[in-house]
């Protein structure tokens, strides 16, 4: 879920700065190598935060991988 927050805040920041994207541009970026790398790194960092909260390592690994896969289309 954290990746969604990161993407939403990135979009808001771009909009407020006057450099937003159209829906089509946003969808294309999310499917690009750059967009997938952003989502992957965001997911990894949220996974680190989840680990720091004391969560079980196996649960963290599984949920982090599933969340990254959801946002990057990996495993589809």
mmCIF file of C-alpha atoms in Angstrom:
data_model
loop_
_atom_site.group_PDB
_atom_site.id
_atom_site.type_symbol
_atom_site.label_atom_id
_atom_site.label_comp_id
_atom_site.label_asym_id
_atom_site.label_seq_id
_atom_site.Cartn_x
_atom_site.Cartn_y
_atom_site.Cartn_z
ATOM 1 C CA UNK A 1 0.000 0.000 0.000
ATOM 2 C CA UNK A 2 2.919 2.340 0.616
ATOM 3 C CA UNK A 3 3.849 2.328 -3.070
ATOM 4 C CA UNK A 4 0.402 3.704 -3.847
ATOM 5 C CA UNK A 5 0.950 6.526 -1.382
ATOM 6 C CA UNK A 6 4.344 7.277 -2.912
ATOM 7 C CA UNK A 7 2.911 7.341 -6.439
ATOM 8 C CA UNK A 8 -0.018 9.498 -5.333
ATOM 9 C CA UNK A 9 2.239 12.011 -3.606
ATOM 10 C CA UNK A 10 4.593 12.064 -6.597
ATOM 11 C CA UNK A 11 1.640 12.854 -8.858
ATOM 12 C CA UNK A 12 0.390 15.565 -6.500
ATOM 13 C CA UNK A 13 3.844 17.158 -6.316
ATOM 14 C CA UNK A 14 4.110 17.157 -10.119
ATOM 15 C CA UNK A 15 0.636 18.645 -10.452
ATOM 16 C CA UNK A 16 1.336 21.407 -7.940
ATOM 17 C CA UNK A 17 4.623 22.193 -9.694
ATOM 18 C CA UNK A 18 2.749 22.537 -12.978
ATOM 19 C CA UNK A 19 4.347 19.491 -14.566
ATOM 20 C CA UNK A 20 1.661 16.864 -14.279
ATOM 21 C CA UNK A 21 1.084 14.071 -16.775
ATOM 22 C CA UNK A 22 -1.979 13.072 -18.709
ATOM 23 C CA UNK A 23 -3.635 9.797 -17.746
ATOM 24 C CA UNK A 24 -2.051 8.149 -20.785
ATOM 25 C CA UNK A 25 1.419 9.502 -19.969
ATOM 26 C CA UNK A 26 1.072 8.347 -16.358
ATOM 27 C CA UNK A 27 0.070 4.834 -17.394
ATOM 28 C CA UNK A 28 2.943 4.643 -19.889
ATOM 29 C CA UNK A 29 5.443 5.844 -17.245
ATOM 30 C CA UNK A 30 4.256 3.249 -14.718
ATOM 31 C CA UNK A 31 4.926 0.516 -17.306
ATOM 32 C CA UNK A 32 8.331 1.927 -18.291
ATOM 33 C CA UNK A 33 11.631 0.712 -16.867
ATOM 34 C CA UNK A 34 11.902 3.959 -14.885
ATOM 35 C CA UNK A 35 8.415 3.588 -13.426
ATOM 36 C CA UNK A 36 8.990 -0.049 -12.498
ATOM 37 C CA UNK A 37 12.322 0.835 -10.877
ATOM 38 C CA UNK A 38 10.576 3.573 -8.854
ATOM 39 C CA UNK A 39 7.884 1.158 -7.664
ATOM 40 C CA UNK A 40 10.454 -1.520 -6.869
ATOM 41 C CA UNK A 41 12.626 0.807 -4.800
ATOM 42 C CA UNK A 42 9.597 2.232 -3.034
ATOM 43 C CA UNK A 43 8.450 -1.298 -2.184
ATOM 44 C CA UNK A 44 11.891 -2.230 -0.887
ATOM 45 C CA UNK A 45 11.985 0.814 1.373
ATOM 46 C CA UNK A 46 8.473 0.119 2.692
ATOM 47 C CA UNK A 47 9.623 -3.451 3.328
ATOM 48 C CA UNK A 48 12.530 -2.108 5.384
ATOM 49 C CA UNK A 49 10.095 0.020 7.391
ATOM 50 C CA UNK A 50 7.872 -3.021 7.941
ATOM 51 C CA UNK A 51 10.900 -4.992 9.165
ATOM 52 C CA UNK A 52 11.837 -2.161 11.513
ATOM 53 C CA UNK A 53 8.352 -2.336 13.021
ATOM 54 C CA UNK A 54 9.185 -5.836 14.265
ATOM 55 C CA UNK A 55 7.274 -7.839 11.666
ATOM 56 C CA UNK A 56 8.287 -11.415 10.914
ATOM 57 C CA UNK A 57 10.964 -11.538 8.187
ATOM 58 C CA UNK A 58 9.143 -14.154 6.123
ATOM 59 C CA UNK A 59 5.925 -12.149 6.206
ATOM 60 C CA UNK A 60 7.817 -9.010 5.210
ATOM 61 C CA UNK A 61 9.534 -10.770 2.313
ATOM 62 C CA UNK A 62 6.281 -12.266 1.024
ATOM 63 C CA UNK A 63 4.206 -9.098 1.304
ATOM 64 C CA UNK A 64 6.972 -6.914 -0.125
ATOM 65 C CA UNK A 65 7.401 -9.192 -3.130
ATOM 66 C CA UNK A 66 3.646 -9.396 -3.722
ATOM 67 C CA UNK A 67 3.203 -5.635 -3.470
ATOM 68 C CA UNK A 68 6.083 -4.906 -5.842
ATOM 69 C CA UNK A 69 4.705 -7.498 -8.272
ATOM 70 C CA UNK A 70 1.282 -5.837 -8.156
ATOM 71 C CA UNK A 71 2.665 -2.390 -9.022
ATOM 72 C CA UNK A 72 5.204 -3.561 -11.630
ATOM 73 C CA UNK A 73 3.188 -6.307 -13.300
ATOM 74 C CA UNK A 74 5.888 -8.836 -12.428
ATOM 75 C CA UNK A 75 4.628 -12.376 -12.380
ATOM 76 C CA UNK A 76 1.600 -11.545 -14.510
#
